[in-house]
Amino acid sequence: MKATAALATALPEGQAPRSPRWRPALRQTLIILAPFALFAIFLLANGVNPLLLYRAMFVSTFGDLYGFGEVLIKATPFVLTGLAAALPARAGMINVGGEGQLAIGALVSTGFAVFLLGGLPSWLGIPLMLLAGAVGGALWAGVVALLKVKGNLNETITSLLLNYVAAFTVGLFVHGLLKDPESFNWPFSPEINWTLRLPIIDGTRLHVGFVIAIVLALAVWYVLGRTRLGFRIRVLGGNRLAAERAGMNVSRMQLWVLIAAGALAGIAGMIEIAGIEGRLRPSTGVNYGYLGFLAAWMAWNKPLRLLLTAFVLGMISVAGNSLEIGSGLPSSSVHILMALVLFFLLGSGAGRKVKT
Amino acid sequence: MIADILTGALRSGTSVMLASQGELISERAGVINLGTEGSMLGGALGGFAVTVWTGNPWLGTLAGGLCGLLMSLIHAFLVITCGANQLATGLTLMFFGMGVTAFFGRGFVSEQIVGFNPVPIPLLADIPLLGQVLFNHDPLTYLSILLVPLLWLLLFRTRLGVIVRAAGEREEVLLAAGINPQLVRYAAVLAGGFLAGVGGVQLAVAFTHSWVENMVQGRGVVAVALVIFASWKPLRAMLGAYLFGAAQALQLTVQQSGLPISPFFLFMLPYLLTLAALYLVELRQRSRMPEALGRVFTGTSGG
């Protein structure tokens, strides 16, 4: 940190006007590096060599196909819950409910998979299960949307509160109706039929869910940037009064934007079940909603940038596992790194460009 | 059974109540702090750790309050000095608190402490029903009850209170009086963080006597919601917090009585009640929020 500060002040003053282009670039670089430097101090204090960790992080991501696949697996739900935060953000709303919307999406899709879709062939069963997940997430977000539109309640607070309710709802089902009868009292659902599992790429654990995530990110990008609807959403986000004066039905737009966001997060829940876990557990997707929210803010709520930031968070998450195995630090310590990255971005004013 | 629930309402509602009073100060000065959750976690762990090390829960309370204050300092700096988005910064702080406390708390999960225990007040505690409900609590709970009227006096009957409220409503007034509104906001956010930290201490050191990872379980979020539900009034925020506590106490009572109701349904109840309360208040009246806060929610505020 001291070194970076010294570097910044050591720049000759006269240089700024002559090269106005690289000054902000340097600033950006420092903002990205500073949290890693801070976290390094933190690791050093715990007797872990940060360089080894950062190196391991890089190598395990780009070293082989398997590692790269692991990062993509982690990044997939972050993209989707990130979209669930980014889309409403562009319409001037803060949806922090991705966590609960993912959980309910996972719950509903597992319920359908276990009770109804087991006998169907993959080409029919998987899309139906995906639809079930989307509907589950959309319903959960619909509660937030209705409370906002009808009750004038702030969506940030209600979506946060509903995250806890969602987690307990999942608990209610995996201890009750959806409990695996052969589980010897462990709280998880029965395993879904193999026909409903997402196809996997050879040599990795990577499933096609990441393609779904990328396609949806492109779709949101296209809608926001290239369609009339997207233009109206951005006008609403930029200035609600202007949107009202232009004759838009603001309530209805808010309602549907939030519901669409919930559907995206719900799909993330379905992908976790059909792609990775095969059954619903109370731990399925925990924190993915919050991490997606952070990814969205790091990307200034732009869908294509989100692909990048979700990938970075995926890298950090995978590194968290190696941190736990390699140095005995809990995997939750990487949450600190993520929060630091975001603190620096928020403090640098990156988030303020959101509404452009 | 009713006495049990009412007593439990105070006992388990106090942590939320302290945090909501803190958040109320901060919001009156125009800063919403969702990082209250992180401050409570920091307070819970800091308070618990110092109580383990020193055996003195009062030192623990002080340490926990300071941990909460340090957490909120991050929020204050980013929001007030750097002009970052308040809601996003608060959420990041919540997440930061979860990570940091999980990390440093590993060694404390199996520790045991004496901490604070109920101290019945002589004579008063012998009054039937009322005595048990009101006069048989831990010291932090008594102090928190005293805090509410004091805070009300401070906010609405003193010059200092006018200054705090002006920071959230009309900062021109402060500028005209030669007071730096940013400084006032800093003070308010830090005071809020301290109280949230003490709330965390009450939870870990007086109520559960233990440290568990992520033990605050959304109480900080509930505290923020309660401030809105209470229309930024201290006494109403207290009532709201005890309502939340009562729902939690009900859950324990029902579980012990062996009624065939799933515990998970009961776990949800406090959060659902908070939502319902928010909705009812909003239906009755569009509550008047401090002007600077209104700008945060409509996204027209730089900071």
CSV table of N, CA and C in Angstrom, one decimal, chain A residues 4-115:
chain,number,residue,atom,x,y,z
A,4,THR,N,2.4,1.8,-3.3
A,4,THR,CA,1.5,2.3,-4.4
A,4,THR,C,1.3,3.8,-4.1
A,5,ALA,N,1.1,4.2,-2.9
A,5,ALA,CA,0.9,5.6,-2.6
A,5,ALA,C,2.1,6.4,-3.0
A,6,ALA,N,3.3,5.9,-2.7
A,6,ALA,CA,4.5,6.6,-3.1
A,6,ALA,C,4.6,6.7,-4.6
A,7,LEU,N,4.2,5.7,-5.3
A,7,LEU,CA,4.3,5.7,-6.7
A,7,LEU,C,3.4,6.8,-7.3
A,8,ALA,N,2.2,6.9,-6.7
A,8,ALA,CA,1.2,7.8,-7.2
A,8,ALA,C,1.8,9.3,-7.0
A,9,THR,N,2.4,9.5,-5.9
A,9,THR,CA,2.9,10.9,-5.7
A,9,THR,C,4.2,11.1,-6.4
A,10,ALA,N,4.9,10.1,-6.7
A,10,ALA,CA,6.2,10.3,-7.4
A,10,ALA,C,6.1,10.7,-8.8
A,11,LEU,N,4.9,10.5,-9.4
A,11,LEU,CA,4.7,10.9,-10.8
A,11,LEU,C,4.9,12.4,-10.9
A,12,PRO,N,5.7,12.8,-11.9
A,12,PRO,CA,5.9,14.2,-12.1
A,12,PRO,C,4.6,14.9,-12.4
A,13,GLU,N,4.4,16.1,-11.8
A,13,GLU,CA,3.1,16.8,-12.0
A,13,GLU,C,2.9,17.2,-13.5
A,14,GLY,N,4.0,17.6,-14.2
A,14,GLY,CA,3.8,18.1,-15.5
A,14,GLY,C,3.4,17.0,-16.5
A,15,GLN,N,3.4,15.7,-16.1
A,15,GLN,CA,3.2,14.7,-17.0
A,15,GLN,C,1.6,14.5,-17.3
A,16,ALA,N,0.9,14.9,-16.3
A,16,ALA,CA,-0.6,14.6,-16.4
A,16,ALA,C,-1.2,15.2,-17.6
A,17,PRO,N,-1.0,16.5,-17.9
A,17,PRO,CA,-1.6,17.1,-19.1
A,17,PRO,C,-1.1,16.5,-20.4
A,18,ARG,N,0.2,16.1,-20.4
A,18,ARG,CA,0.7,15.6,-21.7
A,18,ARG,C,0.1,14.2,-22.0
A,19,SER,N,-0.1,13.4,-20.9
A,19,SER,CA,-0.5,12.0,-21.2
A,19,SER,C,-1.8,11.8,-20.4
A,20,PRO,N,-2.9,12.4,-20.8
A,20,PRO,CA,-4.1,12.3,-20.0
A,20,PRO,C,-4.7,10.9,-20.1
A,21,ARG,N,-4.2,10.1,-21.0
A,21,ARG,CA,-4.9,8.8,-21.3
A,21,ARG,C,-4.4,7.7,-20.3
A,22,TRP,N,-3.1,7.7,-19.9
A,22,TRP,CA,-2.7,6.6,-19.1
A,22,TRP,C,-2.9,6.9,-17.6
A,23,ARG,N,-3.1,8.1,-17.2
A,23,ARG,CA,-3.3,8.4,-15.8
A,23,ARG,C,-4.5,7.7,-15.2
A,24,PRO,N,-5.7,7.8,-15.8
A,24,PRO,CA,-6.8,7.0,-15.3
A,24,PRO,C,-6.5,5.5,-15.4
A,25,ALA,N,-5.8,5.1,-16.4
A,25,ALA,CA,-5.5,3.6,-16.5
A,25,ALA,C,-4.7,3.2,-15.3
A,26,LEU,N,-3.7,4.0,-14.9
A,26,LEU,CA,-2.9,3.7,-13.8
A,26,LEU,C,-3.7,3.6,-12.5
A,27,ARG,N,-4.6,4.6,-12.4
A,27,ARG,CA,-5.5,4.7,-11.3
A,27,ARG,C,-6.4,3.4,-11.2
A,28,GLN,N,-6.9,3.0,-12.3
A,28,GLN,CA,-7.7,1.8,-12.4
A,28,GLN,C,-6.9,0.6,-11.9
A,29,THR,N,-5.6,0.5,-12.4
A,29,THR,CA,-4.8,-0.6,-12.1
A,29,THR,C,-4.6,-0.7,-10.6
A,30,LEU,N,-4.3,0.5,-10.0
A,30,LEU,CA,-4.0,0.6,-8.6
A,30,LEU,C,-5.3,0.1,-7.8
A,31,ILE,N,-6.4,0.5,-8.3
A,31,ILE,CA,-7.7,0.2,-7.6
A,31,ILE,C,-7.9,-1.3,-7.6
A,32,ILE,N,-7.4,-2.0,-8.7
A,32,ILE,CA,-7.6,-3.4,-8.8
A,32,ILE,C,-6.6,-4.1,-7.9
A,33,LEU,N,-5.3,-3.6,-7.9
A,33,LEU,CA,-4.2,-4.3,-7.2
A,33,LEU,C,-4.3,-4.1,-5.7
A,34,ALA,N,-4.8,-2.9,-5.3
A,34,ALA,CA,-4.7,-2.5,-3.8
A,34,ALA,C,-5.4,-3.6,-2.9
A,35,PRO,N,-6.6,-4.1,-3.3
A,35,PRO,CA,-7.2,-5.1,-2.4
A,35,PRO,C,-6.4,-6.4,-2.3
A,36,PHE,N,-5.7,-6.7,-3.4
A,36,PHE,CA,-4.9,-7.9,-3.3
A,36,PHE,C,-3.7,-7.7,-2.4
A,37,ALA,N,-3.1,-6.4,-2.4
A,37,ALA,CA,-2.0,-6.1,-1.6
A,37,ALA,C,-2.5,-6.1,-0.1
A,38,LEU,N,-3.7,-5.6,0.2
A,38,LEU,CA,-4.2,-5.6,1.5
A,38,LEU,C,-4.4,-7.0,2.1
A,39,PHE,N,-5.0,-7.8,1.2
A,39,PHE,CA,-5.3,-9.2,1.6
A,39,PHE,C,-4.0,-9.9,1.8
A,40,ALA,N,-2.9,-9.5,1.1
A,40,ALA,CA,-1.6,-10.2,1.2
A,40,ALA,C,-1.1,-9.9,2.7
A,41,ILE,N,-1.3,-8.7,3.1
A,41,ILE,CA,-0.8,-8.4,4.5
A,41,ILE,C,-1.6,-9.3,5.5
A,42,PHE,N,-2.9,-9.4,5.2
A,42,PHE,CA,-3.8,-10.2,6.0
A,42,PHE,C,-3.3,-11.7,6.1
A,43,LEU,N,-2.9,-12.2,4.9
A,43,LEU,CA,-2.4,-13.6,4.8
A,43,LEU,C,-1.1,-13.7,5.5
A,44,LEU,N,-0.2,-12.7,5.3
A,44,LEU,CA,1.1,-12.8,5.9
A,44,LEU,C,1.0,-12.9,7.5
A,45,ALA,N,0.0,-12.1,8.0
A,45,ALA,CA,-0.2,-12.1,9.4
A,45,ALA,C,-0.6,-13.5,9.9
A,46,ASN,N,-1.1,-14.3,9.0
A,46,ASN,CA,-1.5,-15.6,9.4
A,46,ASN,C,-0.5,-16.7,8.9
A,47,GLY,N,0.6,-16.2,8.5
A,47,GLY,CA,1.7,-17.1,8.2
A,47,GLY,C,1.5,-17.8,6.9
A,48,VAL,N,0.7,-17.2,6.0
A,48,VAL,CA,0.6,-17.8,4.6
A,48,VAL,C,1.3,-16.9,3.6
A,49,ASN,N,2.1,-17.5,2.7
A,49,ASN,CA,2.8,-16.7,1.7
A,49,ASN,C,1.8,-16.3,0.6
A,50,PRO,N,1.4,-15.0,0.5
A,50,PRO,CA,0.4,-14.6,-0.4
A,50,PRO,C,0.8,-14.8,-1.9
A,51,LEU,N,2.1,-14.7,-2.2
A,51,LEU,CA,2.6,-14.9,-3.5
A,51,LEU,C,2.3,-16.4,-4.0
A,52,LEU,N,2.5,-17.3,-3.1
A,52,LEU,CA,2.2,-18.7,-3.4
A,52,LEU,C,0.7,-18.9,-3.7
A,53,LEU,N,-0.1,-18.2,-2.9
A,53,LEU,CA,-1.5,-18.3,-3.1
A,53,LEU,C,-2.0,-17.8,-4.4
A,54,TYR,N,-1.5,-16.5,-4.7
A,54,TYR,CA,-1.9,-15.9,-5.9
A,54,TYR,C,-1.4,-16.7,-7.1
A,55,ARG,N,-0.2,-17.3,-7.0
A,55,ARG,CA,0.4,-18.1,-8.1
A,55,ARG,C,-0.5,-19.3,-8.3
A,56,ALA,N,-0.9,-20.0,-7.1
A,56,ALA,CA,-1.7,-21.2,-7.2
A,56,ALA,C,-3.0,-20.9,-7.8
A,57,MET,N,-3.5,-19.7,-7.5
A,57,MET,CA,-4.8,-19.2,-8.1
A,57,MET,C,-4.7,-19.2,-9.6
A,58,PHE,N,-3.6,-18.6,-10.1
A,58,PHE,CA,-3.4,-18.4,-11.5
A,58,PHE,C,-3.2,-19.8,-12.2
A,59,VAL,N,-2.4,-20.6,-11.6
A,59,VAL,CA,-2.0,-21.9,-12.2
A,59,VAL,C,-3.3,-22.8,-12.2
A,60,SER,N,-4.0,-22.8,-11.1
A,60,SER,CA,-5.1,-23.8,-11.0
A,60,SER,C,-6.2,-23.3,-12.0
A,61,THR,N,-6.2,-22.0,-12.3
A,61,THR,CA,-7.2,-21.6,-13.3
A,61,THR,C,-6.8,-21.9,-14.7
A,62,PHE,N,-5.6,-21.5,-15.1
A,62,PHE,CA,-5.2,-21.6,-16.5
A,62,PHE,C,-4.2,-22.8,-16.7
A,63,GLY,N,-3.9,-23.6,-15.7
A,63,GLY,CA,-3.0,-24.6,-15.8
A,63,GLY,C,-3.5,-25.8,-16.6
A,64,ASP,N,-4.7,-26.2,-16.4
A,64,ASP,CA,-5.3,-27.3,-17.2
A,64,ASP,C,-6.8,-27.1,-17.4
A,65,LEU,N,-7.3,-28.0,-18.2
A,65,LEU,CA,-8.7,-27.9,-18.6
A,65,LEU,C,-9.6,-28.1,-17.4
A,66,TYR,N,-9.2,-29.0,-16.5
A,66,TYR,CA,-10.1,-29.3,-15.4
A,66,TYR,C,-10.2,-28.1,-14.5
A,67,GLY,N,-9.1,-27.4,-14.2
A,67,GLY,CA,-9.1,-26.3,-13.3
A,67,GLY,C,-9.9,-25.1,-14.0
A,68,PHE,N,-9.7,-24.9,-15.3
A,68,PHE,CA,-10.5,-23.9,-16.0
A,68,PHE,C,-12.0,-24.2,-15.9
A,69,GLY,N,-12.3,-25.5,-16.0
A,69,GLY,CA,-13.7,-25.9,-15.9
A,69,GLY,C,-14.3,-25.6,-14.5
A,70,GLU,N,-13.5,-25.9,-13.5
A,70,GLU,CA,-13.9,-25.6,-12.1
A,70,GLU,C,-14.3,-24.1,-11.9
A,71,VAL,N,-13.4,-23.3,-12.5
A,71,VAL,CA,-13.7,-21.8,-12.4
A,71,VAL,C,-15.0,-21.5,-13.1
A,72,LEU,N,-15.2,-22.0,-14.3
A,72,LEU,CA,-16.4,-21.8,-15.1
A,72,LEU,C,-17.6,-22.3,-14.3
A,73,ILE,N,-17.5,-23.4,-13.7
A,73,ILE,CA,-18.6,-24.0,-12.9
A,73,ILE,C,-19.0,-23.0,-11.8
A,74,LYS,N,-18.0,-22.4,-11.1
A,74,LYS,CA,-18.3,-21.5,-10.0
A,74,LYS,C,-18.9,-20.2,-10.6
A,75,ALA,N,-18.3,-19.8,-11.7
A,75,ALA,CA,-18.8,-18.5,-12.3
A,75,ALA,C,-20.2,-18.5,-12.8
A,76,THR,N,-20.6,-19.7,-13.2
A,76,THR,CA,-22.0,-19.8,-13.9
A,76,THR,C,-23.1,-19.2,-13.0
A,77,PRO,N,-23.3,-19.7,-11.7
A,77,PRO,CA,-24.3,-19.1,-10.9
A,77,PRO,C,-24.1,-17.6,-10.7
A,78,PHE,N,-22.8,-17.2,-10.6
A,78,PHE,CA,-22.6,-15.7,-10.3
A,78,PHE,C,-23.1,-14.9,-11.5
A,79,VAL,N,-22.9,-15.4,-12.7
A,79,VAL,CA,-23.4,-14.7,-13.9
A,79,VAL,C,-24.9,-14.5,-13.8
A,80,LEU,N,-25.6,-15.6,-13.4
A,80,LEU,CA,-27.1,-15.5,-13.4
A,80,LEU,C,-27.6,-14.7,-12.3
A,81,THR,N,-27.1,-14.9,-11.1
A,81,THR,CA,-27.5,-14.0,-9.9
A,81,THR,C,-27.0,-12.6,-10.1
A,82,GLY,N,-25.9,-12.5,-10.8
A,82,GLY,CA,-25.4,-11.1,-11.2
A,82,GLY,C,-26.4,-10.4,-12.1
A,83,LEU,N,-26.9,-11.1,-13.1
A,83,LEU,CA,-27.9,-10.6,-14.0
A,83,LEU,C,-29.2,-10.2,-13.2
A,84,ALA,N,-29.5,-11.0,-12.2
A,84,ALA,CA,-30.7,-10.8,-11.4
A,84,ALA,C,-30.5,-9.5,-10.6
A,85,ALA,N,-29.3,-9.1,-10.4
A,85,ALA,CA,-29.0,-7.8,-9.7
A,85,ALA,C,-28.9,-6.6,-10.7
A,86,ALA,N,-28.2,-6.9,-11.8
A,86,ALA,CA,-27.9,-5.9,-12.8
A,86,ALA,C,-29.1,-5.4,-13.5
A,87,LEU,N,-30.0,-6.3,-13.9
A,87,LEU,CA,-31.1,-5.9,-14.7
A,87,LEU,C,-32.0,-4.9,-13.9
A,88,PRO,N,-32.4,-5.2,-12.7
A,88,PRO,CA,-33.2,-4.2,-11.9
A,88,PRO,C,-32.4,-2.9,-11.7
A,89,ALA,N,-31.1,-3.1,-11.5
A,89,ALA,CA,-30.2,-1.9,-11.2
A,89,ALA,C,-30.3,-0.9,-12.3
A,90,ARG,N,-30.4,-1.4,-13.6
A,90,ARG,CA,-30.5,-0.5,-14.7
A,90,ARG,C,-31.8,0.1,-14.8
A,91,ALA,N,-32.8,-0.5,-14.1
A,91,ALA,CA,-34.1,0.2,-14.0
A,91,ALA,C,-34.3,1.0,-12.7
A,92,GLY,N,-33.2,1.2,-12.0
A,92,GLY,CA,-33.2,2.0,-10.8
A,92,GLY,C,-33.6,1.3,-9.6
A,93,MET,N,-33.5,0.0,-9.6
A,93,MET,CA,-33.9,-0.8,-8.4
A,93,MET,C,-32.8,-1.7,-7.9
A,94,ILE,N,-32.7,-1.9,-6.6
A,94,ILE,CA,-31.7,-2.7,-6.0
A,94,ILE,C,-32.3,-4.0,-5.6
A,95,ASN,N,-32.0,-5.1,-6.3
A,95,ASN,CA,-32.5,-6.4,-5.9
A,95,ASN,C,-31.4,-7.2,-5.3
A,96,VAL,N,-31.5,-7.4,-4.0
A,96,VAL,CA,-30.5,-8.2,-3.3
A,96,VAL,C,-31.1,-9.6,-3.0
A,97,GLY,N,-32.2,-9.9,-3.7
A,97,GLY,CA,-32.9,-11.2,-3.4
A,97,GLY,C,-32.4,-12.3,-4.2
A,98,GLY,N,-31.4,-12.2,-5.0
A,98,GLY,CA,-30.9,-13.3,-5.8
A,98,GLY,C,-30.7,-14.5,-5.0
A,99,GLU,N,-30.2,-14.3,-3.8
A,99,GLU,CA,-30.0,-15.5,-2.9
A,99,GLU,C,-31.2,-16.3,-2.7
A,100,GLY,N,-32.3,-15.7,-2.3
A,100,GLY,CA,-33.6,-16.4,-2.0
A,100,GLY,C,-34.2,-16.9,-3.3
A,101,GLN,N,-34.1,-16.1,-4.4
A,101,GLN,CA,-34.7,-16.5,-5.7
A,101,GLN,C,-34.0,-17.7,-6.2
A,102,LEU,N,-32.7,-17.8,-6.0
A,102,LEU,CA,-31.9,-19.0,-6.4
A,102,LEU,C,-32.4,-20.2,-5.6
A,103,ALA,N,-32.6,-20.0,-4.3
A,103,ALA,CA,-32.9,-21.1,-3.4
A,103,ALA,C,-34.3,-21.6,-3.8
A,104,ILE,N,-35.3,-20.7,-4.1
A,104,ILE,CA,-36.6,-21.2,-4.4
A,104,ILE,C,-36.6,-21.8,-5.8
A,105,GLY,N,-35.8,-21.2,-6.7
A,105,GLY,CA,-35.7,-21.8,-8.0
A,105,GLY,C,-35.2,-23.3,-7.9
A,106,ALA,N,-34.2,-23.5,-7.1
A,106,ALA,CA,-33.6,-24.8,-6.9
A,106,ALA,C,-34.7,-25.7,-6.3
A,107,LEU,N,-35.4,-25.2,-5.3
A,107,LEU,CA,-36.4,-26.0,-4.6
A,107,LEU,C,-37.5,-26.4,-5.6
A,108,VAL,N,-38.1,-25.5,-6.4
A,108,VAL,CA,-39.2,-25.8,-7.3
A,108,VAL,C,-38.7,-26.8,-8.4
A,109,SER,N,-37.5,-26.5,-8.9
A,109,SER,CA,-37.1,-27.4,-10.0
A,109,SER,C,-36.8,-28.8,-9.4
A,110,THR,N,-36.2,-28.9,-8.2
A,110,THR,CA,-36.0,-30.2,-7.7
A,110,THR,C,-37.4,-30.9,-7.4
A,111,GLY,N,-38.3,-30.2,-6.9
A,111,GLY,CA,-39.6,-30.7,-6.6
A,111,GLY,C,-40.2,-31.3,-7.9
A,112,PHE,N,-40.2,-30.6,-9.0
A,112,PHE,CA,-40.7,-31.0,-10.3
A,112,PHE,C,-39.9,-32.2,-10.8
A,113,ALA,N,-38.6,-32.2,-10.6
A,113,ALA,CA,-37.7,-33.2,-11.1
A,113,ALA,C,-38.0,-34.5,-10.4
A,114,VAL,N,-38.2,-34.4,-9.1
A,114,VAL,CA,-38.4,-35.7,-8.3
A,114,VAL,C,-39.8,-36.2,-8.5
A,115,PHE,N,-40.8,-35.4,-8.5
A,115,PHE,CA,-42.2,-35.9,-8.5
A,115,PHE,C,-42.8,-36.1,-9.9
